[in-house]
Amino acid sequence: MSEGDERVLLEAVRSGSAEAFGELYSRHNTAAHTMARQVADSPIDAEDLVSEAFTKILDVLRRGGGPDTAFRAYLLTTVRNLAAASSARSRRVQLAGELDAFDLAGFAVPFTDPAVVQWERSLVAEAFARLPRRWQHVLWYVEVECLSAVEVGERFGISRNSAAALAYRARKGLREAYWQVYRGEPVRRRLAASGRLLPRVA
């Protein structure tokens, strides 16, 4: 399916077309199940993940959000995020005997979709571009150049504690910006103007 065809289908879904969403479902259902089997605890959970992912995306599209293209990447990322959220809510200790009895058939081969990799890189890049310049700099120093808080503080002319706090706020801002981009939300002015999100150096 070409990018133009996908864009037409997504716009049709936003206009209320159940047939258009059915077409997207039929084209991407197999890939969604493949991803779900890799991240779910059981085949039943995998089915639930796929169902929940499609339901959530339909709701987002009908509210005017979601992707304009790259539906498969958006879908697979949604499946994975839902699995991560479910795991975080229900972390538990499994005994060795339970693990031995658990049927892992179909869960052994990692599934990596190039479309997802490329799409998520673009999400991170756009989220990073939404940050204030000061946050971009501190994230580059910490995550790319692997500088310590002391070294970052020297670059900014601030204390070690202030540098650590600045890096913390920058990471938090990047996470928020990522979810804005993922959900198709416009740039929030408070990312650039809010006192809560602007780096405040002591």
Coordinates of C-alpha atoms in Angstrom, one line a residue:
M1 CA 0.0 0.0 0.0
S2 CA 1.4 3.4 -1.0
E3 CA 1.8 6.3 1.4
G4 CA -1.0 8.1 -0.5
D5 CA -3.4 5.2 -0.2
E6 CA -2.7 4.9 3.5
R7 CA -3.3 8.6 4.1
V8 CA -6.7 8.4 2.3
L9 CA -7.7 5.4 4.5
L10 CA -6.7 7.2 7.7
E11 CA -8.6 10.3 6.7
A12 CA -11.6 8.2 5.9
V13 CA -11.4 6.6 9.4
R14 CA -11.3 10.1 10.9
S15 CA -14.5 10.9 8.9
G16 CA -16.2 7.8 10.4
S17 CA -15.6 5.1 7.8
A18 CA -15.7 1.6 9.5
E19 CA -14.8 0.1 6.1
A20 CA -11.5 2.1 5.9
F21 CA -10.5 0.9 9.4
G22 CA -11.4 -2.6 8.4
E23 CA -9.1 -2.4 5.5
L24 CA -6.2 -1.2 7.7
Y25 CA -7.0 -4.0 10.1
S26 CA -6.9 -6.7 7.4
R27 CA -3.6 -5.3 6.1
H28 CA -1.7 -5.0 9.3
N29 CA -3.4 -7.5 11.6
T30 CA -0.7 -10.2 11.0
A31 CA 2.2 -7.9 11.8
A32 CA 0.4 -6.8 15.0
H33 CA 0.0 -10.4 16.1
T34 CA 3.7 -11.1 15.3
M35 CA 4.8 -8.2 17.5
A36 CA 2.3 -9.1 20.3
R37 CA 3.6 -12.7 20.5
Q38 CA 7.0 -11.3 21.2
V39 CA 6.0 -9.1 24.0
A40 CA 3.0 -10.8 25.6
D41 CA 3.1 -13.3 28.4
S42 CA 0.9 -15.8 26.6
P43 CA -1.0 -16.3 23.3
I44 CA -4.2 -15.1 25.0
D45 CA -2.5 -12.0 26.2
A46 CA -1.2 -11.4 22.7
E47 CA -4.7 -11.5 21.3
D48 CA -5.8 -9.0 24.0
L49 CA -2.9 -6.7 23.1
V50 CA -3.8 -6.6 19.4
S51 CA -7.5 -6.0 20.1
E52 CA -6.7 -3.2 22.6
A53 CA -4.2 -1.6 20.3
F54 CA -6.6 -1.5 17.4
T55 CA -9.4 -0.2 19.7
K56 CA -7.2 2.6 21.1
I57 CA -6.0 3.6 17.7
L58 CA -9.5 3.8 16.3
D59 CA -10.5 6.0 19.2
V60 CA -7.5 8.3 18.7
L61 CA -8.2 8.6 14.9
R62 CA -11.9 9.4 15.5
R63 CA -10.8 12.2 17.8
G64 CA -8.6 13.6 15.1
G65 CA -5.2 12.4 16.4
G66 CA -2.9 9.6 15.5
P67 CA -0.7 9.1 12.4
D68 CA -1.2 10.5 8.9
T69 CA 1.0 7.8 7.5
A70 CA 3.1 4.9 8.8
F71 CA 0.1 3.2 10.3
R72 CA 1.9 -0.1 10.8
A73 CA 4.8 1.5 12.7
Y74 CA 2.2 3.4 14.9
L75 CA 0.3 0.1 15.5
L76 CA 3.3 -2.0 16.4
T77 CA 4.6 0.7 18.7
T78 CA 1.2 0.9 20.4
V79 CA 1.2 -2.9 20.9
R80 CA 4.7 -2.8 22.5
N81 CA 3.8 0.2 24.7
L82 CA 0.6 -1.5 25.9
A83 CA 2.6 -4.6 26.8
A84 CA 5.2 -2.6 28.7
A85 CA 2.4 -0.8 30.6
S86 CA 0.7 -4.1 31.5
S87 CA 4.0 -5.6 32.6
A88 CA 4.7 -2.6 34.8
R89 CA 1.3 -2.9 36.5
S90 CA 1.5 -6.6 37.1
R91 CA 5.2 -7.4 37.8
R92 CA 5.3 -10.7 39.7
V93 CA 7.8 -13.4 40.6
Q94 CA 7.4 -16.6 38.7
L95 CA 8.7 -19.8 40.1
A96 CA 11.1 -22.0 38.0
G97 CA 8.5 -24.7 37.8
E98 CA 6.0 -22.2 36.3
L99 CA 8.5 -21.2 33.7
D100 CA 9.2 -24.8 32.8
A101 CA 5.5 -25.5 32.3
F102 CA 4.9 -22.3 30.3
D103 CA 4.4 -22.9 26.6
L104 CA 6.8 -20.6 24.8
A105 CA 6.0 -21.9 21.3
G106 CA 6.0 -19.1 18.8
F107 CA 7.7 -16.7 21.2
A108 CA 11.4 -17.5 20.4
V109 CA 12.2 -15.4 17.3
P110 CA 12.6 -11.7 18.0
F111 CA 10.5 -9.5 15.7
T112 CA 12.0 -6.3 14.5
D113 CA 10.1 -4.3 11.9
P114 CA 12.3 -1.8 9.9
A115 CA 9.4 0.5 9.6
V116 CA 9.1 0.7 13.3
V117 CA 12.8 1.4 13.8
Q118 CA 12.8 4.2 11.2
W119 CA 9.6 5.7 12.5
E120 CA 10.7 5.7 16.2
R121 CA 13.9 7.4 15.2
S122 CA 11.9 10.1 13.5
L123 CA 9.8 10.5 16.7
V124 CA 12.8 10.9 18.9
A125 CA 14.4 13.4 16.5
E126 CA 11.2 15.5 16.4
A127 CA 10.8 15.3 20.2
F128 CA 14.4 16.4 20.7
A129 CA 13.9 19.3 18.2
R130 CA 10.9 20.5 20.4
L131 CA 13.1 21.0 23.4
P132 CA 14.6 24.3 24.5
R133 CA 18.2 24.6 23.2
R134 CA 19.6 24.4 26.8
W135 CA 18.0 21.0 27.3
Q136 CA 19.2 19.8 23.9
H137 CA 22.8 20.7 24.9
V138 CA 22.7 19.0 28.3
L139 CA 21.2 15.8 26.8
W140 CA 23.9 15.7 24.2
Y141 CA 26.6 16.1 26.8
V142 CA 25.1 13.4 29.1
E143 CA 23.8 10.9 26.6
V144 CA 26.1 11.2 23.6
E145 CA 29.4 12.5 25.0
C146 CA 28.8 10.7 28.3
L147 CA 30.0 13.6 30.5
S148 CA 29.6 13.5 34.2
A149 CA 27.5 16.0 36.2
V150 CA 30.7 17.7 37.2
E151 CA 31.8 18.1 33.6
V152 CA 28.4 19.3 32.5
G153 CA 28.4 21.8 35.3
E154 CA 31.7 23.1 34.1
R155 CA 30.3 23.5 30.6
F156 CA 27.4 25.5 31.9
G157 CA 29.2 27.3 34.7
I158 CA 26.9 25.8 37.4
S159 CA 27.3 23.4 40.3
R160 CA 27.3 19.6 40.0
N161 CA 23.9 19.4 41.7
S162 CA 22.4 22.0 39.4
A163 CA 23.8 20.1 36.4
A164 CA 22.2 16.9 37.6
A165 CA 18.9 18.6 38.2
L166 CA 19.1 20.2 34.7
A167 CA 19.7 16.8 33.1
Y168 CA 16.8 15.3 35.0
R169 CA 14.4 18.0 33.8
A170 CA 15.7 17.7 30.2
R171 CA 15.1 13.9 30.2
K172 CA 11.6 14.5 31.6
G173 CA 10.9 17.1 29.0
L174 CA 12.1 14.7 26.2
R175 CA 9.8 12.0 27.5
E176 CA 6.8 14.4 27.4
A177 CA 7.8 15.7 24.0
Y178 CA 8.1 12.1 22.7
W179 CA 4.5 11.3 23.8
Q180 CA 3.3 14.5 22.2
V181 CA 4.8 13.5 18.9
Y182 CA 3.6 9.9 19.2
R183 CA 0.0 11.0 19.8
G184 CA 0.2 13.6 17.0
E185 CA -0.2 16.5 19.4
P186 CA 0.9 20.0 18.3
V187 CA 3.9 21.7 19.9
R188 CA 2.9 22.8 23.4
R189 CA 4.1 26.3 24.0
R190 CA 4.8 25.4 27.6
L191 CA 7.7 23.3 26.5
A192 CA 9.4 26.5 25.4
A193 CA 7.7 29.0 27.7
S194 CA 6.5 27.3 30.9
G195 CA 8.3 28.0 34.1
R196 CA 7.6 24.4 35.1
L197 CA 9.5 22.9 32.1
L198 CA 12.1 25.5 31.4
P199 CA 15.5 24.6 32.9
R200 CA 15.9 26.6 36.2
V201 CA 19.5 26.6 37.3
A202 CA 20.2 27.2 41.0

